[in-house]
GROMACS .gro file of C-alpha atoms in nm:
model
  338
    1UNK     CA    1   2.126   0.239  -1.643
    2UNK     CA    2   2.094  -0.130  -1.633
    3UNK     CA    3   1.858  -0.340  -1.865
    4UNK     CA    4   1.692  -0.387  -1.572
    5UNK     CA    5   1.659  -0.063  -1.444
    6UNK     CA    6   1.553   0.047  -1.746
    7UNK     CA    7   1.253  -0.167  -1.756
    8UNK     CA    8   1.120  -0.110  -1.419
    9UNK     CA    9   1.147   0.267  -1.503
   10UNK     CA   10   0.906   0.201  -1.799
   11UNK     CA   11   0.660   0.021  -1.529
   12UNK     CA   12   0.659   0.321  -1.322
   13UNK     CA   13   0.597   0.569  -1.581
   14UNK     CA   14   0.233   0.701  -1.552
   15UNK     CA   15  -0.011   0.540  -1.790
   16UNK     CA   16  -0.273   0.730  -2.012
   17UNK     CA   17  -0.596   0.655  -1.756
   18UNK     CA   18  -0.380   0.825  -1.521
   19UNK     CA   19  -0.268   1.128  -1.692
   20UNK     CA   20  -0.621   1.165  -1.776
   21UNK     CA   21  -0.789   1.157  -1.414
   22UNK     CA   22  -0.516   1.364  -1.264
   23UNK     CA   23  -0.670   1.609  -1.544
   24UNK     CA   24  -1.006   1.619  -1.364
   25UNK     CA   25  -0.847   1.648  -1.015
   26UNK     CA   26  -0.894   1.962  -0.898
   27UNK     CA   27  -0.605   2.131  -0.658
   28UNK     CA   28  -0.321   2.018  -0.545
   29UNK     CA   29  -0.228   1.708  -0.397
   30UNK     CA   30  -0.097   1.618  -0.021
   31UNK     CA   31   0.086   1.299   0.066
   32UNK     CA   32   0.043   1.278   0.465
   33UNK     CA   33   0.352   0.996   0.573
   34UNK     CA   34   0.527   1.032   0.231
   35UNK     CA   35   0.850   0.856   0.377
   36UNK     CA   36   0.784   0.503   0.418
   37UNK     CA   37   0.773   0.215   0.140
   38UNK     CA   38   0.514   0.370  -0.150
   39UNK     CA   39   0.511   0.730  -0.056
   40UNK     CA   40   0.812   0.778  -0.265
   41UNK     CA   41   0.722   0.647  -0.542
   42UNK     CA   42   0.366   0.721  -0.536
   43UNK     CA   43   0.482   1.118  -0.513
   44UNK     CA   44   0.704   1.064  -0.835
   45UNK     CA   45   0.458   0.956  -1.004
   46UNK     CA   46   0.184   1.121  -0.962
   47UNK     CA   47   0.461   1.439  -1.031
   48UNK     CA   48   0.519   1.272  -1.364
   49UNK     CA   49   0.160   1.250  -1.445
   50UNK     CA   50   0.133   1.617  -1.406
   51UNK     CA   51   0.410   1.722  -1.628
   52UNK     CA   52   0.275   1.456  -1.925
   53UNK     CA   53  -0.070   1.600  -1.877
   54UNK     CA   54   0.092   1.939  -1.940
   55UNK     CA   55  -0.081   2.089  -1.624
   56UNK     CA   56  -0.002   2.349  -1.287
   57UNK     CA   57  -0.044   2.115  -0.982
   58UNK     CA   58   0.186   2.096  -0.654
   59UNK     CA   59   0.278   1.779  -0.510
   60UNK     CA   60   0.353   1.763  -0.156
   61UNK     CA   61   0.530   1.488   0.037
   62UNK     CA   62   0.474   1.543   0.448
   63UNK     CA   63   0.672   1.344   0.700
   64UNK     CA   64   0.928   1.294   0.973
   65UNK     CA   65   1.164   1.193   0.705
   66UNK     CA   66   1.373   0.969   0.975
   67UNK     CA   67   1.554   0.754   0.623
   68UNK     CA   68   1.878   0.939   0.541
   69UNK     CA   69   1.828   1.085   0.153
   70UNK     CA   70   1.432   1.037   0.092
   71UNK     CA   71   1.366   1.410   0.137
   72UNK     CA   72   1.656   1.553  -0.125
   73UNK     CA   73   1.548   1.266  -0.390
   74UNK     CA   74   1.191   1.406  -0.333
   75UNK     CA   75   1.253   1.745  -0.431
   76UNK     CA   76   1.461   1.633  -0.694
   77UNK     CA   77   1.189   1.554  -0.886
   78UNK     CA   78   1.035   1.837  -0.789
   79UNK     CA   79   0.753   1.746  -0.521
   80UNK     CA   80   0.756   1.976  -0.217
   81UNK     CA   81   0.855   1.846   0.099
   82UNK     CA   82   0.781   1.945   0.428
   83UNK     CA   83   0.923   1.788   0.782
   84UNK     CA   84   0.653   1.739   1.040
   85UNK     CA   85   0.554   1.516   1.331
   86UNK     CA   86   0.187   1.494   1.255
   87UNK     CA   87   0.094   1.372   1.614
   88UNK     CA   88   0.266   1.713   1.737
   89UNK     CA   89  -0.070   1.959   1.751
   90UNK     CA   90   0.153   2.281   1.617
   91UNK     CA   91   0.324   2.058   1.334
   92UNK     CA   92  -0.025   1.928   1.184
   93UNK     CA   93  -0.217   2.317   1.205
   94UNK     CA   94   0.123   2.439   1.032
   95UNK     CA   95   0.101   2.200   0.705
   96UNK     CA   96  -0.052   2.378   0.428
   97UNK     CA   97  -0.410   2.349   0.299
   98UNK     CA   98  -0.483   2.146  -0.032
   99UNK     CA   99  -0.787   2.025  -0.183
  100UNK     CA  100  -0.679   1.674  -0.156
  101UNK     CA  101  -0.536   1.448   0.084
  102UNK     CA  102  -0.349   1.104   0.084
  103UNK     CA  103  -0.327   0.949   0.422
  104UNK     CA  104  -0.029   0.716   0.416
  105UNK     CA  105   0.114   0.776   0.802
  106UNK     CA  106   0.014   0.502   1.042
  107UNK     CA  107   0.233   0.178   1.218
  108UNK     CA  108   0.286  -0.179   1.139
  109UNK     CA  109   0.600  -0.355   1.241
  110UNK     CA  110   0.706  -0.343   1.594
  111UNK     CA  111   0.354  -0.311   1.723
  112UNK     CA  112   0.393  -0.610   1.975
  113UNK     CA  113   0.503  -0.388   2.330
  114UNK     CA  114   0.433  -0.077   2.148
  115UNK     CA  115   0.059  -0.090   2.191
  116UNK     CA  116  -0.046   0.253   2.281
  117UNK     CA  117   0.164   0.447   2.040
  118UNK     CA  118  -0.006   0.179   1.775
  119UNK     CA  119  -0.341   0.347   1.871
  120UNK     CA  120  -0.220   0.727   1.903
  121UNK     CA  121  -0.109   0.660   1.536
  122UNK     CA  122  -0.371   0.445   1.373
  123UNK     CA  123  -0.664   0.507   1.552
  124UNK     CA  124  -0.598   0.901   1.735
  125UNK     CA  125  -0.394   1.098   1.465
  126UNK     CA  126  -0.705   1.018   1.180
  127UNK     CA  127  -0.905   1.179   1.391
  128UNK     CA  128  -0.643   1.498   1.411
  129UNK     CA  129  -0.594   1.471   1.021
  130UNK     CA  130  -0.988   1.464   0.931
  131UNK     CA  131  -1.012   1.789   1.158
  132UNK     CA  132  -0.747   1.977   0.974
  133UNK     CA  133  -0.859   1.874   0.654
  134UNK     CA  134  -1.259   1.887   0.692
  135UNK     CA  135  -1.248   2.080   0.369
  136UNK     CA  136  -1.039   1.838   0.156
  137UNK     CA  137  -1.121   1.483   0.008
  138UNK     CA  138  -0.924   1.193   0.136
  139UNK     CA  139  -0.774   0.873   0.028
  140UNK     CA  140  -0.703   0.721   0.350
  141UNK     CA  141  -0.462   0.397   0.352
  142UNK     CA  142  -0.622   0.078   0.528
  143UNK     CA  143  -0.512  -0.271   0.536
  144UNK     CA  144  -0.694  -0.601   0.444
  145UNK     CA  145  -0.607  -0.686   0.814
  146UNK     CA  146  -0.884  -0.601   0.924
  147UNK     CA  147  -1.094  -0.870   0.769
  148UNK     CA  148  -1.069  -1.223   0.941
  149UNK     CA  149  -0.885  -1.525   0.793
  150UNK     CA  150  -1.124  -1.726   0.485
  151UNK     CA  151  -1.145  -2.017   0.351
  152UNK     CA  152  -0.888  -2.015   0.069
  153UNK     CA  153  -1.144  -2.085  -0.204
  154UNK     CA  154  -1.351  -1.822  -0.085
  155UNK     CA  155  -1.171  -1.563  -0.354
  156UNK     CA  156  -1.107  -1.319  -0.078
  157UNK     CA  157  -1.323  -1.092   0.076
  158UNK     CA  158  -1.496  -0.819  -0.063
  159UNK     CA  159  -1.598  -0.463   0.080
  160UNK     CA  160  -1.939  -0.563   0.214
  161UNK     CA  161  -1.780  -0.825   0.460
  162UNK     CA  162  -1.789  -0.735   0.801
  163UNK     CA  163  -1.425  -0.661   0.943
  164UNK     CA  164  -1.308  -0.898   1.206
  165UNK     CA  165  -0.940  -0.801   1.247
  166UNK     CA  166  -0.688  -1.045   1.438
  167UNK     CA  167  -0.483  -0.896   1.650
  168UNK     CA  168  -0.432  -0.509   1.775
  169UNK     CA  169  -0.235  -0.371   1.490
  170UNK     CA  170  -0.548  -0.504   1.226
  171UNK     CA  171  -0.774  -0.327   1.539
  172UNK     CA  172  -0.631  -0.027   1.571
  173UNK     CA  173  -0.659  -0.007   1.108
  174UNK     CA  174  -1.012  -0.064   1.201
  175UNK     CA  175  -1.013   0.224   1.424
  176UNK     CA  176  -0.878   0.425   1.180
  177UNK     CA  177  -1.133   0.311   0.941
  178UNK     CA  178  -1.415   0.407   1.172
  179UNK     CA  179  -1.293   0.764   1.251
  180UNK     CA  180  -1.231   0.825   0.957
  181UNK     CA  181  -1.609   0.724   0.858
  182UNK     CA  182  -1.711   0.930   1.114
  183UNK     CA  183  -1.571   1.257   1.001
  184UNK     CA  184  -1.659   1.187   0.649
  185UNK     CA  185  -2.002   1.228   0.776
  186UNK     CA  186  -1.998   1.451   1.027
  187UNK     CA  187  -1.813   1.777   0.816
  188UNK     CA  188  -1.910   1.593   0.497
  189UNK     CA  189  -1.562   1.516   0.348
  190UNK     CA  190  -1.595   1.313   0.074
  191UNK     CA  191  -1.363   1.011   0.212
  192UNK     CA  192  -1.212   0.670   0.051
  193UNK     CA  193  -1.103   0.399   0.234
  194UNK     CA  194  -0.802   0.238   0.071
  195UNK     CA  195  -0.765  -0.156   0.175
  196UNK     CA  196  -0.461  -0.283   0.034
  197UNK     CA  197  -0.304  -0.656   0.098
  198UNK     CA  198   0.003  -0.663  -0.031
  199UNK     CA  199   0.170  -0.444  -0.242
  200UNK     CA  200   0.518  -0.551  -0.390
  201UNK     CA  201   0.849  -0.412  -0.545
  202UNK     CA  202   1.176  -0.551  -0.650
  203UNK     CA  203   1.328  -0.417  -0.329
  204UNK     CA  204   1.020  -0.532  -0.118
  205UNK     CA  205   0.758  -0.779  -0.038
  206UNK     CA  206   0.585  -1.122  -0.029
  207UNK     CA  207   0.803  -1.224  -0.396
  208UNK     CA  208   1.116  -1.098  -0.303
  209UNK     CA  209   1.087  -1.247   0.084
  210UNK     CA  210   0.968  -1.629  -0.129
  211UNK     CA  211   1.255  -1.569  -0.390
  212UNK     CA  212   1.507  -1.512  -0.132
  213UNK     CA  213   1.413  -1.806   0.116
  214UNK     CA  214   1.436  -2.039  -0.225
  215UNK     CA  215   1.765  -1.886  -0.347
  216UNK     CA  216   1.964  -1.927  -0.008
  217UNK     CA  217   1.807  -2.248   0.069
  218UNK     CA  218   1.553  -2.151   0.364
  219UNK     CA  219   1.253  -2.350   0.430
  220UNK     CA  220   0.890  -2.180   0.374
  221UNK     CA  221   0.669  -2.220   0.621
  222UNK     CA  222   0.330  -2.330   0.448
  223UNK     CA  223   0.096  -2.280   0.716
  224UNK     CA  224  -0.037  -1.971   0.516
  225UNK     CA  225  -0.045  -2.082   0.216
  226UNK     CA  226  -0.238  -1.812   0.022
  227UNK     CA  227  -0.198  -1.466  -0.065
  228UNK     CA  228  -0.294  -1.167  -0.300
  229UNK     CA  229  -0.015  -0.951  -0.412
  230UNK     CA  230   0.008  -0.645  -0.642
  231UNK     CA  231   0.264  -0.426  -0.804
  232UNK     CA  232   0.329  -0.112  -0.659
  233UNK     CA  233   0.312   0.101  -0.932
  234UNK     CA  234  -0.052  -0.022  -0.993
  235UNK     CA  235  -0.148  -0.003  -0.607
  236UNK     CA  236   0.018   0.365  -0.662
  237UNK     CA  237  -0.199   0.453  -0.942
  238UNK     CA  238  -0.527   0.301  -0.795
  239UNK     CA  239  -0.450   0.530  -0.501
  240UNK     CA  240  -0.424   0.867  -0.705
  241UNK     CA  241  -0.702   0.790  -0.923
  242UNK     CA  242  -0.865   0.702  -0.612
  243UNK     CA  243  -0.909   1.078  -0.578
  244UNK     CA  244  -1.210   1.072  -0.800
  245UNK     CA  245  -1.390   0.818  -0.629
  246UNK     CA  246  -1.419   0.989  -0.236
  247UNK     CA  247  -1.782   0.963  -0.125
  248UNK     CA  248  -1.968   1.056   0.157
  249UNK     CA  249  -2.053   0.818   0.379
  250UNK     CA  250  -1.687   0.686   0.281
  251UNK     CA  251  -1.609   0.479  -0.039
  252UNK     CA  252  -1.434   0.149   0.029
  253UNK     CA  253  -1.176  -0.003  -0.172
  254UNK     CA  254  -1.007  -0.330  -0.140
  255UNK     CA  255  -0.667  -0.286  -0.322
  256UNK     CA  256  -0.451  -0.619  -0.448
  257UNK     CA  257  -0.420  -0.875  -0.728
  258UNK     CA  258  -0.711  -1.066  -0.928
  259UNK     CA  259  -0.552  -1.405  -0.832
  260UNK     CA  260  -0.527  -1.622  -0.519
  261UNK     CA  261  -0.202  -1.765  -0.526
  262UNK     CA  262  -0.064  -2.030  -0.372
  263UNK     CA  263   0.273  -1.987  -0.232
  264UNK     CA  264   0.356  -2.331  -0.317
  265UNK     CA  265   0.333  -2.270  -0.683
  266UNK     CA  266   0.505  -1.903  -0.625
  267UNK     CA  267   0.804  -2.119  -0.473
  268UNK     CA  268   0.860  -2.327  -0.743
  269UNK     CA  269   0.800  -2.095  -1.025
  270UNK     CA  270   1.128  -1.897  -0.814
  271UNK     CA  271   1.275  -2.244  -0.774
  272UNK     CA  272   1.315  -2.345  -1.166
  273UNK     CA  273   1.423  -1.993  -1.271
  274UNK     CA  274   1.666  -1.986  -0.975
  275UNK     CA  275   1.786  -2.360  -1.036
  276UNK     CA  276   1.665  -2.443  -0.686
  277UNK     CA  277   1.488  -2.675  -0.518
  278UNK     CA  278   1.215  -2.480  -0.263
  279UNK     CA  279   1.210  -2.641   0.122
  280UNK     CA  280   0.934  -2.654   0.244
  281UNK     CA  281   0.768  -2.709   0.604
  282UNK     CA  282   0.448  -2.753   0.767
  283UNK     CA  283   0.054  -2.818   0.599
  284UNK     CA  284  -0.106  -2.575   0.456
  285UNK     CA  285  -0.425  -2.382   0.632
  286UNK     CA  286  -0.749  -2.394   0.492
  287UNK     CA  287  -0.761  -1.984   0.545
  288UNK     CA  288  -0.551  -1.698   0.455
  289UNK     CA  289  -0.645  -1.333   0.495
  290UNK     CA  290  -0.780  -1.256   0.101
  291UNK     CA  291  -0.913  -1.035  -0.013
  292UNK     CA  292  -1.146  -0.957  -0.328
  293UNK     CA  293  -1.064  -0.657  -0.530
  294UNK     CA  294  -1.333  -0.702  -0.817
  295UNK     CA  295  -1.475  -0.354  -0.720
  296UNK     CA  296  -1.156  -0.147  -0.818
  297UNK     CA  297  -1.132  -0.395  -1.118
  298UNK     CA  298  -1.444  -0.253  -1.247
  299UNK     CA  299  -1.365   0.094  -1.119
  300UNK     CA  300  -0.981   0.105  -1.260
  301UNK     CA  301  -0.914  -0.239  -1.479
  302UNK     CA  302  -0.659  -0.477  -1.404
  303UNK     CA  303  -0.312  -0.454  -1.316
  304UNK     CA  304  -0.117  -0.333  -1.588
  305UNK     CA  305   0.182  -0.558  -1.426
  306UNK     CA  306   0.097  -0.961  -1.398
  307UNK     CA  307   0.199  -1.226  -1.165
  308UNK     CA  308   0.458  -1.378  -1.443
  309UNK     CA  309   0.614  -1.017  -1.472
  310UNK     CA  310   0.661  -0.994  -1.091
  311UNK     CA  311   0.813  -1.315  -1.089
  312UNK     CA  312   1.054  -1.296  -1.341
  313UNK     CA  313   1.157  -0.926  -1.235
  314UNK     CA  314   1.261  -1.056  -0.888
  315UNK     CA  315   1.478  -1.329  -1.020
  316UNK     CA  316   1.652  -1.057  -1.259
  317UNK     CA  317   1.679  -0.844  -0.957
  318UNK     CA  318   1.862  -1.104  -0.754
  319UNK     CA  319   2.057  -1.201  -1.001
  320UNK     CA  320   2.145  -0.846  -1.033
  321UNK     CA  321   2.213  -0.794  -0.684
  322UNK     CA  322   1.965  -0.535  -0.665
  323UNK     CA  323   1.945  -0.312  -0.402
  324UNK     CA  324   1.637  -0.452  -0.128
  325UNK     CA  325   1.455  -0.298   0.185
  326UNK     CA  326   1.472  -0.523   0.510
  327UNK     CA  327   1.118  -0.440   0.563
  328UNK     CA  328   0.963  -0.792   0.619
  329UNK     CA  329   0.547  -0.790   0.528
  330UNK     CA  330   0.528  -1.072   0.786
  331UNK     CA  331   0.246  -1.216   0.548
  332UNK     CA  332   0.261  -1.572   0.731
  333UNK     CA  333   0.145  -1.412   1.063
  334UNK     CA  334  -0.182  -1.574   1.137
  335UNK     CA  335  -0.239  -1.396   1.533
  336UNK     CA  336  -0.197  -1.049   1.459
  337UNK     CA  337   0.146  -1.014   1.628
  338UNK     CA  338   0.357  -0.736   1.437
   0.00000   0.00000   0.00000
């Protein structure tokens, strides 16, 4: 194991506040759509906060499991794995019951042309899920899409903002959002809605995309010029902690960094540790979609990974030649076309 290696293995072990509240979370744990970019490592950690907290809890990771490999490295660490097409009616009544639920499954990229199968999976299937699991509590993953662009010295917006998505994909979240809601109402589940903008890894996301454009000399486009990341490891932990904070009506949750930051400045922090010079193109915007995570501040601190760390992890990571995911967060799109 590399230095590096080794040290984002020490970011992704579980820390104390969540060892304890996986303690006070009763049953076991589902993770609907455990096969795209956090399900992963979301399951392995919450499976490693079980075995420090010295307790008897299943994991479960549910999904197509279409990327060769994700499945076996699943049960290697000894979460449970089952394959399923939730939007097939027999595959959904066949998963098994557990007192909680997280909803990861929905549809981002590729949206544009895809339109309807956008809204069977964002907007139809949460009403299928809530349903089946009327007698479970529910994290259920959102996006800050669905709030409209603000002024970028707003500080983002916060939970009691009234959604305005751009767009269908940032729609169709909304849908989800507001089925969802309904559910957690009408059976009384106690529901959270998760609203996360963006989560990052070394393999993934808004740093790596800014690091690489710098590195092999590809102009930024400014025209967005604000954002609010997070580490994934924290968004991971927010989510299973999350668990303890499901409410009926629903809890909501925006998910993401403390800071507004200016992809200028994130650009030429890469460009002095890279021994580049950043291109750059276009003005900057006087909005971005931000959003203000104060609320799960208070609720869960602040990130245990900073701004600085992320930074200089991605530059040892290219350096490294680190292994990435061509899974662009399209972060500069400003009319909702994914």
């Amino acid at each position: 194991m590399t230095e590096l290696e080794a040290l984002e293995q020490e970011l992704l072990k579980p820390s104390e506040a969540l060892i304890s509240d996986i303690s006070k979370i009763e049953g076991d744990i589902i993770l609907l759509g455990v096969g795209g970019k956090m399900g992963p490592s979301m399951a392995k950690l919450a499976r490693k906060a079980i075995v420090r907290a010295g307790i008897d809890k299943r994991i479960i990771g549910i999904s197509r499991f279409s990327e060769a490999g994700t499945r076996e490295e699943l049960e290697a660490d000894g979460i449970e794995t089952i394959s399923a097409d939730l939007l097939n009616e027999k595959d959904l009544a066949a998963c098994p019951e557990a007192k909680n639920i997280i909803y990861l499954a929905g549809t981002k990229f590729g949206t544009t042309g895809k339109e309807p199968f956008t809204w069977a999976m964002n907007s139809y299937l949460p009403g299928r899920v809530a349903e089946r699991y009327k007698n479970s509590r529910i994290v259920a993953f959102s996006t800050g899409n669905i709030y409209p662009f603000t002024p970028i010295n707003s500080g983002g917006l916060s939970e009691e903002h009234l959604p305005a998505p751009v767009g269908e994909y940032g729609q169709s979240c909304l849908g989800r959002e507001r089925i969802f809601q309904y559910f957690s109402e009408r059976y009384s589940i106690p529901t959270l809605i998760y609203r996360l903008n963006y989560a990052i890894d070394l393999r993934y996301g808004v740093m790596l995309e800014i690091a690489k454009s710098v590195n092999e000399g590809r102009s930024i486009d400014l025209t967005t010029g604000n954002v609010n990341v997070i580490w994934q490891g924290d968004a991971n932990e927010i989510a299973i902690r999350s668990l303890l904070h499901c409410d009926v009506p629903a809890n909501i949750l925006n998910v993401t960094g403390p800071e507004t930051l200016s992809l200028k400045w994130l650009a030429e922090q890469f460009g002095m540790l890279l021994g580049k010079e950043p291109i750059f193109e276009n003005e900057v915007q006087p909005t971005a979609l931000l959003s203000n995570a104060s609320k799960a501040h208070k609720l869960f601190g602040y990130p245990r990974v900073t701004v600085r760390d992320m930074i200089e992890m991605t530059v040892a990571w290219l350096h490294a030649g680190g292994k990435t995911i061509n899974k662009p967060t399209h972060f500069q799109e400003r009319k909702g076309q994914f």
